Short mmCIF file of C-alpha atoms in Angstrom, two decimals:
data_model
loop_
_atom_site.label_atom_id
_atom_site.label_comp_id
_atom_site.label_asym_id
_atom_site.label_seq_id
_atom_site.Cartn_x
_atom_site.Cartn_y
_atom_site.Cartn_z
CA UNK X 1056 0.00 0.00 0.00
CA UNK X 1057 1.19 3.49 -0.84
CA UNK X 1058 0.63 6.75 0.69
CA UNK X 1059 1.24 9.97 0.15
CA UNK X 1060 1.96 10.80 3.63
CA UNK X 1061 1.59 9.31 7.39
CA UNK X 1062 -1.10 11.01 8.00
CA UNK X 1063 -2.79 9.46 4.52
CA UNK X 1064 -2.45 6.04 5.96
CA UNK X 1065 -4.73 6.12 8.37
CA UNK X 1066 -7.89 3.76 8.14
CA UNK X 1067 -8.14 0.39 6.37
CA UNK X 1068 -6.39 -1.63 8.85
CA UNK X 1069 -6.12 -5.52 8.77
CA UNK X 1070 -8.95 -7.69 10.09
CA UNK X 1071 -7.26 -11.04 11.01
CA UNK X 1072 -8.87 -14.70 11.67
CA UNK X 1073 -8.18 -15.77 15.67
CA UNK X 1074 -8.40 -19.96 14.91
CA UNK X 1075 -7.22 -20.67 18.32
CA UNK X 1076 -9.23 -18.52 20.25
CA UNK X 1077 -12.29 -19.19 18.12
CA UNK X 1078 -14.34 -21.14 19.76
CA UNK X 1079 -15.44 -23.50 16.58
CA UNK X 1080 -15.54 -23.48 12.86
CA UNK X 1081 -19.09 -21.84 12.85
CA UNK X 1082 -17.70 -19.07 15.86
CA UNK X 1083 -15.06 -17.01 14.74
CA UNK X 1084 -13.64 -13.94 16.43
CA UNK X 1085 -11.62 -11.50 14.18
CA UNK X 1086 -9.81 -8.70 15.46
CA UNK X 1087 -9.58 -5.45 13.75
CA UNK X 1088 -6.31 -4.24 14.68
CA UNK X 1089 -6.40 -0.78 14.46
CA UNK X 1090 -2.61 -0.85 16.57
CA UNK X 1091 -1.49 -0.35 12.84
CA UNK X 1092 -2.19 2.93 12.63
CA UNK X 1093 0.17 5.53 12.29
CA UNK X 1094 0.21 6.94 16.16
CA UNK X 1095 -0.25 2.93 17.22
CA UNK X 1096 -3.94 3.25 18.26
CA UNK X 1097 -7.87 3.45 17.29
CA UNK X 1098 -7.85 7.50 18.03
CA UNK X 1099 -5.78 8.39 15.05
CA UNK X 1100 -9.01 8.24 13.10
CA UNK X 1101 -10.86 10.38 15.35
CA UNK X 1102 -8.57 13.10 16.49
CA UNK X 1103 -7.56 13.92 12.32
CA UNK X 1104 -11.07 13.56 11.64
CA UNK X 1105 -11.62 16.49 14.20
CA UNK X 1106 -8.51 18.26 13.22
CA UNK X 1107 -9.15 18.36 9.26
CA UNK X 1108 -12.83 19.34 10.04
CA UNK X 1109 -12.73 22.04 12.28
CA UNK X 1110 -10.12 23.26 9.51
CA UNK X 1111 -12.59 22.97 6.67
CA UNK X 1112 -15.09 24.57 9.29
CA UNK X 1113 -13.37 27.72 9.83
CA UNK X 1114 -12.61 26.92 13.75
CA UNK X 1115 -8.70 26.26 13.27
CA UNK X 1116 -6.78 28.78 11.79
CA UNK X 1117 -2.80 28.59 11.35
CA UNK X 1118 -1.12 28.69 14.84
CA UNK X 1119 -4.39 28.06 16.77
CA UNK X 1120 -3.76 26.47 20.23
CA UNK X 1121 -5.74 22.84 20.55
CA UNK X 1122 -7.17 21.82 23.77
CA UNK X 1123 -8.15 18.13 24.73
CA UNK X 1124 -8.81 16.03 28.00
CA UNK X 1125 -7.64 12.94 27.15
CA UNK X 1126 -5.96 10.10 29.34
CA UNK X 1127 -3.33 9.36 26.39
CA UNK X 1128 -4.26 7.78 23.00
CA UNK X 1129 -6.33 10.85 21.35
CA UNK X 1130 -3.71 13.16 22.72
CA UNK X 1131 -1.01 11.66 20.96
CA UNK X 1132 -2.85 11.32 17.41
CA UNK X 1133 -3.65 15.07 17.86
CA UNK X 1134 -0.14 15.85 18.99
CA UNK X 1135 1.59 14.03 15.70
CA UNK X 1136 -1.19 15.73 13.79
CA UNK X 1137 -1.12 19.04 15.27
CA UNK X 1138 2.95 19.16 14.82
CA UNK X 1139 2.45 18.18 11.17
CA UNK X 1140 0.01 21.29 10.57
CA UNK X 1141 1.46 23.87 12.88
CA UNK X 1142 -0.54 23.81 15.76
CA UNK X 1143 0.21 24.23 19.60
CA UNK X 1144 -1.61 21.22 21.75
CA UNK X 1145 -2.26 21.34 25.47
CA UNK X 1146 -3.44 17.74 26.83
CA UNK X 1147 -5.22 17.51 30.19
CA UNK X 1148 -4.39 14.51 31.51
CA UNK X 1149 -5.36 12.28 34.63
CA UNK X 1150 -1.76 12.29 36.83
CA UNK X 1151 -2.56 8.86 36.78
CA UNK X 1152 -1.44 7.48 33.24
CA UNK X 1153 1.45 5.72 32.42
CA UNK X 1154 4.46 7.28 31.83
CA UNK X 1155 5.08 6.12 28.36
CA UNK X 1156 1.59 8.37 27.47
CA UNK X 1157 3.37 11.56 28.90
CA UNK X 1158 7.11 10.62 27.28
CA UNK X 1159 5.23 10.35 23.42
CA UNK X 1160 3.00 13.69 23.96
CA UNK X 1161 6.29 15.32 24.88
CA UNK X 1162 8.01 13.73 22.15
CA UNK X 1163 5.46 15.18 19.51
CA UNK X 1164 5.61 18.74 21.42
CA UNK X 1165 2.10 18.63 23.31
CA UNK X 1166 1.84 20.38 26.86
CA UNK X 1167 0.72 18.16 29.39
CA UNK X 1168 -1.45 20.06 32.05
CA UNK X 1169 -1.94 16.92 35.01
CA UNK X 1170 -5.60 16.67 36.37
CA UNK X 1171 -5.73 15.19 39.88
CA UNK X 1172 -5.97 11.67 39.83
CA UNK X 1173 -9.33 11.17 42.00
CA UNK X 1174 -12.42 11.75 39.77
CA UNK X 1175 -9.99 10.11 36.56
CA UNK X 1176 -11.32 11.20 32.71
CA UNK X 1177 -14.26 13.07 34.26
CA UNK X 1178 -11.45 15.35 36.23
CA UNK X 1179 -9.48 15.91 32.80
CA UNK X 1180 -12.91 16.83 31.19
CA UNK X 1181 -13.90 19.38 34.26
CA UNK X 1182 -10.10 21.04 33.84
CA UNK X 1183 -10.20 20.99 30.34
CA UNK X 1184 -13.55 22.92 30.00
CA UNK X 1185 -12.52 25.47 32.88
CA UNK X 1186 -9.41 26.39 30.79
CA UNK X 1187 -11.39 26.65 27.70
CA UNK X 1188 -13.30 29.86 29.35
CA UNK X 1189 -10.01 30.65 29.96
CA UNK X 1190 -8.67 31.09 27.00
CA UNK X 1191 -11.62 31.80 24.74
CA UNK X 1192 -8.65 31.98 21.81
CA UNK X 1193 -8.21 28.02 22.30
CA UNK X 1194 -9.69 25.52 20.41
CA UNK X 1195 -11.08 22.11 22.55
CA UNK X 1196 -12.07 19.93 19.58
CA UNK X 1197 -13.89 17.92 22.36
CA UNK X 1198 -13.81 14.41 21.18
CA UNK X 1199 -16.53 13.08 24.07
CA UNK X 1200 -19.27 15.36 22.09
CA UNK X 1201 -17.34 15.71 18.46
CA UNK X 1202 -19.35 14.47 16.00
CA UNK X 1203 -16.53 13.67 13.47
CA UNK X 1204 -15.24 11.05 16.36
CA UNK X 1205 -18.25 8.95 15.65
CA UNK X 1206 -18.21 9.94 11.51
CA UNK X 1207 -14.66 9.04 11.51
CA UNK X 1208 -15.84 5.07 12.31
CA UNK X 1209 -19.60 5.57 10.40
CA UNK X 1210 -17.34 6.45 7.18
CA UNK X 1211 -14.26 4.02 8.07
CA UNK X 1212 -14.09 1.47 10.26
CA UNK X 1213 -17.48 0.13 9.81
CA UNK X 1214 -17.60 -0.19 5.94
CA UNK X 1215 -14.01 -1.52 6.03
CA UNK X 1216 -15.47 -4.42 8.60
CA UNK X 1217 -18.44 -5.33 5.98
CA UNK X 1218 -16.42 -5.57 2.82
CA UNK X 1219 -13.75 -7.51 4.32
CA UNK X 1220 -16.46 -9.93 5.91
CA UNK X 1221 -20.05 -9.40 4.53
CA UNK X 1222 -21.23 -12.42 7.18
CA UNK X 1223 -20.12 -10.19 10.29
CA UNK X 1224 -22.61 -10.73 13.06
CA UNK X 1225 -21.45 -9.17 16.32
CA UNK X 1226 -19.00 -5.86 16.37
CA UNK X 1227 -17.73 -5.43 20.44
CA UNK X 1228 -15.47 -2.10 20.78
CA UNK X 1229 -14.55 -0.12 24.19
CA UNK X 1230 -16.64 2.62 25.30
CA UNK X 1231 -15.21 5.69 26.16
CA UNK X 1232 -15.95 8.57 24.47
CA UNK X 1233 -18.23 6.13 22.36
CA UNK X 1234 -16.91 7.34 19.49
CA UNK X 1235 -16.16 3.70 18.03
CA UNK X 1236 -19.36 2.40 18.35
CA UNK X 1237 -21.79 5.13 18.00
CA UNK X 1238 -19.96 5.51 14.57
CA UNK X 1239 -20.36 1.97 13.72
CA UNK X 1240 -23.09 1.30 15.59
CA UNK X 1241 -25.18 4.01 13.35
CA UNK X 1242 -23.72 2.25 9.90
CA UNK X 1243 -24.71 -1.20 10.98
CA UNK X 1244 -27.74 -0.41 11.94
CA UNK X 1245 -28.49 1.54 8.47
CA UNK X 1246 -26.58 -1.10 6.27
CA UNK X 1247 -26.73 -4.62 7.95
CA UNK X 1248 -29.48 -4.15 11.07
CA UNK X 1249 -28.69 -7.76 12.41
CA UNK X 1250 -25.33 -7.19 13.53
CA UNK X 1251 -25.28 -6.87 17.74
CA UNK X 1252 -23.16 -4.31 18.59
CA UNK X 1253 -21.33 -4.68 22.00
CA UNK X 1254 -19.76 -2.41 24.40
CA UNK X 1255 -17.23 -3.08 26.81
CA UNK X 1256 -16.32 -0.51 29.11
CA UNK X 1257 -13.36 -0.68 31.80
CA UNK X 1258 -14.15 -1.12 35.18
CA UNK X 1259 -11.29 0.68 37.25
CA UNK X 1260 -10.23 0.57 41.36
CA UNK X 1261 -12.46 2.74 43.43
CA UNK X 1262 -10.46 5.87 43.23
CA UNK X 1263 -11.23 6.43 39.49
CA UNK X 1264 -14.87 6.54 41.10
CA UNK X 1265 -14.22 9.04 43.66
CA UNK X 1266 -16.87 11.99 42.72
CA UNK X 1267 -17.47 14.13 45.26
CA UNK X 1268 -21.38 14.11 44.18
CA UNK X 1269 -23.58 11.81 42.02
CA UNK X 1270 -24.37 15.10 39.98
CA UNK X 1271 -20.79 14.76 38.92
CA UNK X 1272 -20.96 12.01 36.88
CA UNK X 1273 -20.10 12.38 33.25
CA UNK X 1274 -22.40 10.45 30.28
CA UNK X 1275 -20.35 11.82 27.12
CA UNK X 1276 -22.59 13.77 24.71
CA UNK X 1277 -21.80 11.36 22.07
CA UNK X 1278 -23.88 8.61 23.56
CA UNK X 1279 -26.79 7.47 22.18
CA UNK X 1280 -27.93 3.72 23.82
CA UNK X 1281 -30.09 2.94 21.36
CA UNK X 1282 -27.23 2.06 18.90
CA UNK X 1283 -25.64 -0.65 21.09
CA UNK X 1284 -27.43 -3.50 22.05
CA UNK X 1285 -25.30 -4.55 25.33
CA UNK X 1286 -22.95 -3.22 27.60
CA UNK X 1287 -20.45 -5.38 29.47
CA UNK X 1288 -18.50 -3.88 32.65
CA UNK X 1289 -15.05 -5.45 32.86
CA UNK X 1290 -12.42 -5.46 35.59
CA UNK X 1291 -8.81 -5.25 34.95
CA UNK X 1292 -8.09 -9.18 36.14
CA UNK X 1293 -10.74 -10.46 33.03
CA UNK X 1294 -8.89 -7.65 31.04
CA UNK X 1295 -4.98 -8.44 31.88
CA UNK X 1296 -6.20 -12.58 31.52
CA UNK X 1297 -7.50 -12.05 28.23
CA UNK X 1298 -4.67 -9.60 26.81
CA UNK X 1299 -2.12 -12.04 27.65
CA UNK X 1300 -4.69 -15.18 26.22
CA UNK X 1301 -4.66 -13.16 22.99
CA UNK X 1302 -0.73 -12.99 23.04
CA UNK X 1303 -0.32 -16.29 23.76
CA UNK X 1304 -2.74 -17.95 21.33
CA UNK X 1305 -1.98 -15.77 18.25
CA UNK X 1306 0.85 -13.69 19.27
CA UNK X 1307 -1.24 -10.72 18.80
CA UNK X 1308 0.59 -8.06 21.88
CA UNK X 1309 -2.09 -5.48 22.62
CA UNK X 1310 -2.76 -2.89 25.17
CA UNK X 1311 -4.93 -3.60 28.19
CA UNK X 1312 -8.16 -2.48 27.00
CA UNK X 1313 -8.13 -4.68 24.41
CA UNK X 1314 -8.22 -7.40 26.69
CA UNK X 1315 -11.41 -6.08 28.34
CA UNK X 1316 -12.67 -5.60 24.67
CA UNK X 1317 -11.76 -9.46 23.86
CA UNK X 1318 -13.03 -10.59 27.11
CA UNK X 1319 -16.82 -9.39 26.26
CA UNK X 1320 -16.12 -10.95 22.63
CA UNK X 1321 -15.63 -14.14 24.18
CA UNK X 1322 -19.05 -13.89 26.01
CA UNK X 1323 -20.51 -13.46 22.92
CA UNK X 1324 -19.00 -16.51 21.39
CA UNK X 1325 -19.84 -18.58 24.14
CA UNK X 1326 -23.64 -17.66 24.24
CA UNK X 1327 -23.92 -18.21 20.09
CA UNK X 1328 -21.77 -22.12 20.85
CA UNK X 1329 -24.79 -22.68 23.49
CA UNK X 1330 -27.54 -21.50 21.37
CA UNK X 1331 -26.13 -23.24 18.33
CA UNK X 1332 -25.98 -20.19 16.09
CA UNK X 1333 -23.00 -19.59 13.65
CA UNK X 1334 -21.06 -16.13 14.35
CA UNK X 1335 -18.82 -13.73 12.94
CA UNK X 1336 -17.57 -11.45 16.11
CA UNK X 1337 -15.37 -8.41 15.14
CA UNK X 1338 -13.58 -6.55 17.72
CA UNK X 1339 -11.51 -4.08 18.31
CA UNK X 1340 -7.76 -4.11 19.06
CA UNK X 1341 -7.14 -0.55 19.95
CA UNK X 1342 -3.83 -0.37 20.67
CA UNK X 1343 -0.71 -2.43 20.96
CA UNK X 1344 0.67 -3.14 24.85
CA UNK X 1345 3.88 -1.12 24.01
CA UNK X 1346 2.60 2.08 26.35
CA UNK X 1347 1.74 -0.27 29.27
CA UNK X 1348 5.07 -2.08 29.71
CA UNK X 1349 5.45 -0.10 33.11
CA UNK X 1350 2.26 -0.87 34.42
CA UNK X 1351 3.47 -4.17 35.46
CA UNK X 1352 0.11 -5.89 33.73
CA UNK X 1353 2.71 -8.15 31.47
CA UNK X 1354 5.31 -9.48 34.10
CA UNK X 1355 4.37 -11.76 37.13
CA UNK X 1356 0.94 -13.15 38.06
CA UNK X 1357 -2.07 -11.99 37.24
CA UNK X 1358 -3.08 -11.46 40.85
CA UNK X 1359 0.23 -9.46 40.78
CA UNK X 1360 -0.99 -7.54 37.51
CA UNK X 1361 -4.42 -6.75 38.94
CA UNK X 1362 -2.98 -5.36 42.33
CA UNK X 1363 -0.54 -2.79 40.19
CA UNK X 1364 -3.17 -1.87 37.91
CA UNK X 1365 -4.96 -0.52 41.30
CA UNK X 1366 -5.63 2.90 40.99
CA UNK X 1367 -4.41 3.42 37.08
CA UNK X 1368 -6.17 4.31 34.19
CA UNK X 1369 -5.66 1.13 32.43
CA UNK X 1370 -7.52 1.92 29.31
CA UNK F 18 -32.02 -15.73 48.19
CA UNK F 19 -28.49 -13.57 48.44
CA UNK F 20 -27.21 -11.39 46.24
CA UNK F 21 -24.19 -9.22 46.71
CA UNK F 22 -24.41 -5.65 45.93
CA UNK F 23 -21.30 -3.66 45.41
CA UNK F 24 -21.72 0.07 46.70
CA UNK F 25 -19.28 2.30 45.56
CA UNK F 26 -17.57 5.31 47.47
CA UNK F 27 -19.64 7.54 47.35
CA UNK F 28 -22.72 6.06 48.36
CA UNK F 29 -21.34 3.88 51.74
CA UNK F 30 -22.25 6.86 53.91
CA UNK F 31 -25.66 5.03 53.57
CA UNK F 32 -23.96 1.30 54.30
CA UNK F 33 -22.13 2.34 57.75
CA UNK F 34 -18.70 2.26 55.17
CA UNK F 35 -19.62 -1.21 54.05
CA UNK F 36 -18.35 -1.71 50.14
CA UNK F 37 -20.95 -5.19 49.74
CA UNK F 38 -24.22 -5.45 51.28
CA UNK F 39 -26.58 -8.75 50.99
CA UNK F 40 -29.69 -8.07 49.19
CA UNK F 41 -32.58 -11.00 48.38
CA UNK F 42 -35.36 -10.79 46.17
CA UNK F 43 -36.01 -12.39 42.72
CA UNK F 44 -35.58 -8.94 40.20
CA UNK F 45 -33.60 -5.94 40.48
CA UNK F 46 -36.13 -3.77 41.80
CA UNK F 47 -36.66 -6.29 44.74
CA UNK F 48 -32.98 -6.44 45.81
CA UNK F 49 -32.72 -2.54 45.53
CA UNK F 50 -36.11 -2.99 48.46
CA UNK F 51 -34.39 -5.03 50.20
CA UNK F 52 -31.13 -3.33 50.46
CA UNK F 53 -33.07 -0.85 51.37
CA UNK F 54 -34.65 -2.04 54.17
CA UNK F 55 -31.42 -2.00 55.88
CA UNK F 56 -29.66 0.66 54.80
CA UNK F 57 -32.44 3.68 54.27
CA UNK F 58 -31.78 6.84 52.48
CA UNK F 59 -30.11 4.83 49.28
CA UNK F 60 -32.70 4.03 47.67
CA UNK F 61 -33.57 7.52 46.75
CA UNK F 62 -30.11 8.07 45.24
CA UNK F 63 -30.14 5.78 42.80
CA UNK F 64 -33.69 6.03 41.59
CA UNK F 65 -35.44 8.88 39.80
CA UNK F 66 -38.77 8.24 39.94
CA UNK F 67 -39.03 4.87 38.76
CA UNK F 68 -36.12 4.66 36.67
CA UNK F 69 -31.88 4.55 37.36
CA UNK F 70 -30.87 7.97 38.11
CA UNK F 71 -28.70 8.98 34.80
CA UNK F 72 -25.37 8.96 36.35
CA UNK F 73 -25.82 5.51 38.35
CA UNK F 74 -24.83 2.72 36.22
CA UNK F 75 -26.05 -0.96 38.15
CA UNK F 76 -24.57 -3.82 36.60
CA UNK F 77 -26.06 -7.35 36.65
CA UNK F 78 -23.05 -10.07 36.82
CA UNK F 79 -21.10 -7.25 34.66
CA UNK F 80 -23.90 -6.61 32.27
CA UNK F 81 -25.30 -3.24 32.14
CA UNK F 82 -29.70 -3.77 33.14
CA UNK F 83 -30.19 -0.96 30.76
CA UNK F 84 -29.65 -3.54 28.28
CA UNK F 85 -31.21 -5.87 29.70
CA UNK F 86 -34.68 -5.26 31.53
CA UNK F 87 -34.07 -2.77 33.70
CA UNK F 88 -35.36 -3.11 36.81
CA UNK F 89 -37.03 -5.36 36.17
CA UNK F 90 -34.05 -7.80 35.16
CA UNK F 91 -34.12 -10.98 36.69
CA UNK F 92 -31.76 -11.61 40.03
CA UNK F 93 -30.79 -14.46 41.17
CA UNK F 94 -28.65 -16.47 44.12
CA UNK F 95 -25.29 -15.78 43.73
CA UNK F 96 -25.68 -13.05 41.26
CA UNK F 97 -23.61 -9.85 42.12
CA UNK F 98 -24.59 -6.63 41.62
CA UNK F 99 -22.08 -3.83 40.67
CA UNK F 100 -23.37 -0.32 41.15
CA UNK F 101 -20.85 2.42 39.88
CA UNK F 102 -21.40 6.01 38.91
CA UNK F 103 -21.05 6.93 35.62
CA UNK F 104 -17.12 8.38 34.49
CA UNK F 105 -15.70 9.52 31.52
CA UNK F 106 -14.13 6.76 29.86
CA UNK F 107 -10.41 5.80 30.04
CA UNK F 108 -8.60 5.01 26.35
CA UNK F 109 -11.35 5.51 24.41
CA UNK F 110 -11.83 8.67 25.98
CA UNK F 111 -9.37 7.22 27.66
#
């Protein structure tokens, strides 16, 4: 494949067979490993989807200063991007992240501006829109309530998943932002209605929880239920099990949330084996385990893993 | 019948600091009563009305009831029940 530049590449990743974690000829999991992108995750077609359009829309003008909460992966596609166009980035970021997040957004020239670690993503968020009244001159491209997030995956990764495999019956992606699957939740649901689509959302320690009231809590605008049909919370023991299953029966090394993603994928499979159904379940690898290394979650037990992944932001 | 209920921070000023409380009853609804019954004053902070308040998520053996019958979704021994507040995601958000 040839490109005029990095930031060309983007989209069209590989969707690869899993034959040993499959659980039968008729059940086959394939994982869409959107690690091969040009930042190494899932967010490089969301934050230059943002980018390019608030360009085209008038909102970024040479030299503008970007603004994002982000807890690493969107941060560092917009950082790579914004260097490549000319832009100034300022990340707000949940103190605690792994290092490796902080050492690439420095590396592509973002400013990191640490939000206190209690409260997590929703923290980054609150910090993120106080400095935007701030600094009414900045531009927050907003990727919880961006509607080129979702477009990027209604225009992308969901028609890339039907043409390689027309028979694709279940899609399961992470929820975050939503981005993923509101985007290709919306085009299943307007090109192939039968396809479940799946959420599986991290379940951290308690501190991540820690809200000082309920009126706190943070539903991003993105969100719309009615294009998922089920919503699996998953713990970072299921999550670190199945990352290192995934590396071990098909050498595939991804990032923790991708174990949480496979782990719900697995579910699936299981309930089609028992109900005798045949299945095609897509998922999502979103990012290779390279920026996790120091969380411990690939060395020791996993009851070792699970205590040191205590308190992080693990996905 | 006993169910565990997971309550998270913010809410075990109602539970005497307790993070799992048994509840019984044969739906969701029921074992919210019932947990209740002993811990009064919770009830009202995760229900609206008669629906989930919009920033409690409650999780049926780690699948959300929203997508499944609400409260109305069937409970039974051994199940556990998760309740967390809703957060901005991690990766993909995160």
């Amino acid at each position: 494949m040839r490109y005029d530049s990095a930031l060309d590449s983007i989209g069209n990743t590989p969707l690869v067979g899993l034959p040993r974690l499959s659980p039968s000829p008729d059940v086959r999991l394939w994982a869409k490993l959107e690690d091969r992108s040009p930042t190494g995750s899932v967010k490089d077609r969301a934050a230059v989807r943002m980018l390019v359009d608030a360009e085209k829309g008038g909102q970024l003008r040479p030299h503008c200063t970007i603004l994002e909460p982000t807890s690493g992966n969107t941060g560092i596609s917009l950082a790579m991007a914004a260097k490549l166009r000319g832009y100034r980035l300022v990340c707000v970021m949940p103190e605690n992240t792994s290092i490796e997040r902080r050492q690439l957004l420095q590396m592509w020239g973002a400013e990191i501006v640490s939000s206190p670690a209690a409260g997590g993503s929703n923290e980054a968020v609150r910090v993120a829109k106080r400095l935007a009244e701030e600094h009414p001159d900045w531009v927050m491209l907003y990727q919880y309530g961006n509607p080129a997030n979702a477009l990027a995956h209604y225009e992308g990764t969901g028609p890339e998943i039907l043409a390689d495999l027309p028979s694709v019956t279940h899609f399961v992606a992470g929820l975050g932002t939503t981005g993923t699957l509101m985007g290709v939740g919306r085009f299943f649901r307007e090109h192939k209605p039968a396809v479940r689509v799946i959420a599986a959302e991290p379940r951290y320690g308690e501190l991540v929880y820690g809200l000082r009231n309920l009126d706190e809590g943070f539903v991003p605008e993105l969100y719309d239920a009615e294009l998922i049909d089920s919503r699996f919370s998953v713990g970072p023991r299921d999550a670190v099990r199945r990352t290192r299953e995934l590396l071990e029966a098909e050498g595939i090394f991804a990032g923790i949330s991708t174990g949480a993603i496979l782990h719900a994928a697995l579910a699936q499979a299981a309930r089609c084996v028992k109900a005798g159904e045949a299945a095609d379940i897509v998922f999502v690898v979103a990012d290779g385990g390279w920026k996790y290394l120091s969380t411990g979650a690939y060395e020791g037990t996993i009851d070792e893993a699970e205590q040191r992944l205590e308190g992080q932001l693990w996905a | 019948m006993a169910v565990e209920v997971r309550i998270p921070t913010i809410l075990r000023t109602y539970t005497g600091g307790a993070k799992t409380v048994d509840g019984s009853g044969g739906t969701l609804a029921e074992v919210i009563d019932s947990v209740e019954s002993g811990n009064p004053g919770i009830k009202s902070r995760l229900l609206e009305g008669e629906d989930l308040r919009r920033f409690i998520n409650v999780y049926v053996n780690d699948e959300d009831v929203r997508f499944l019958s609400g409260l109305d979704t069937t409970v039974t021994d051994g199940d556990v029940v998760v309740v967390l507040p809703a957060v901005a995601g991690g990766q993909s958000g995160r």
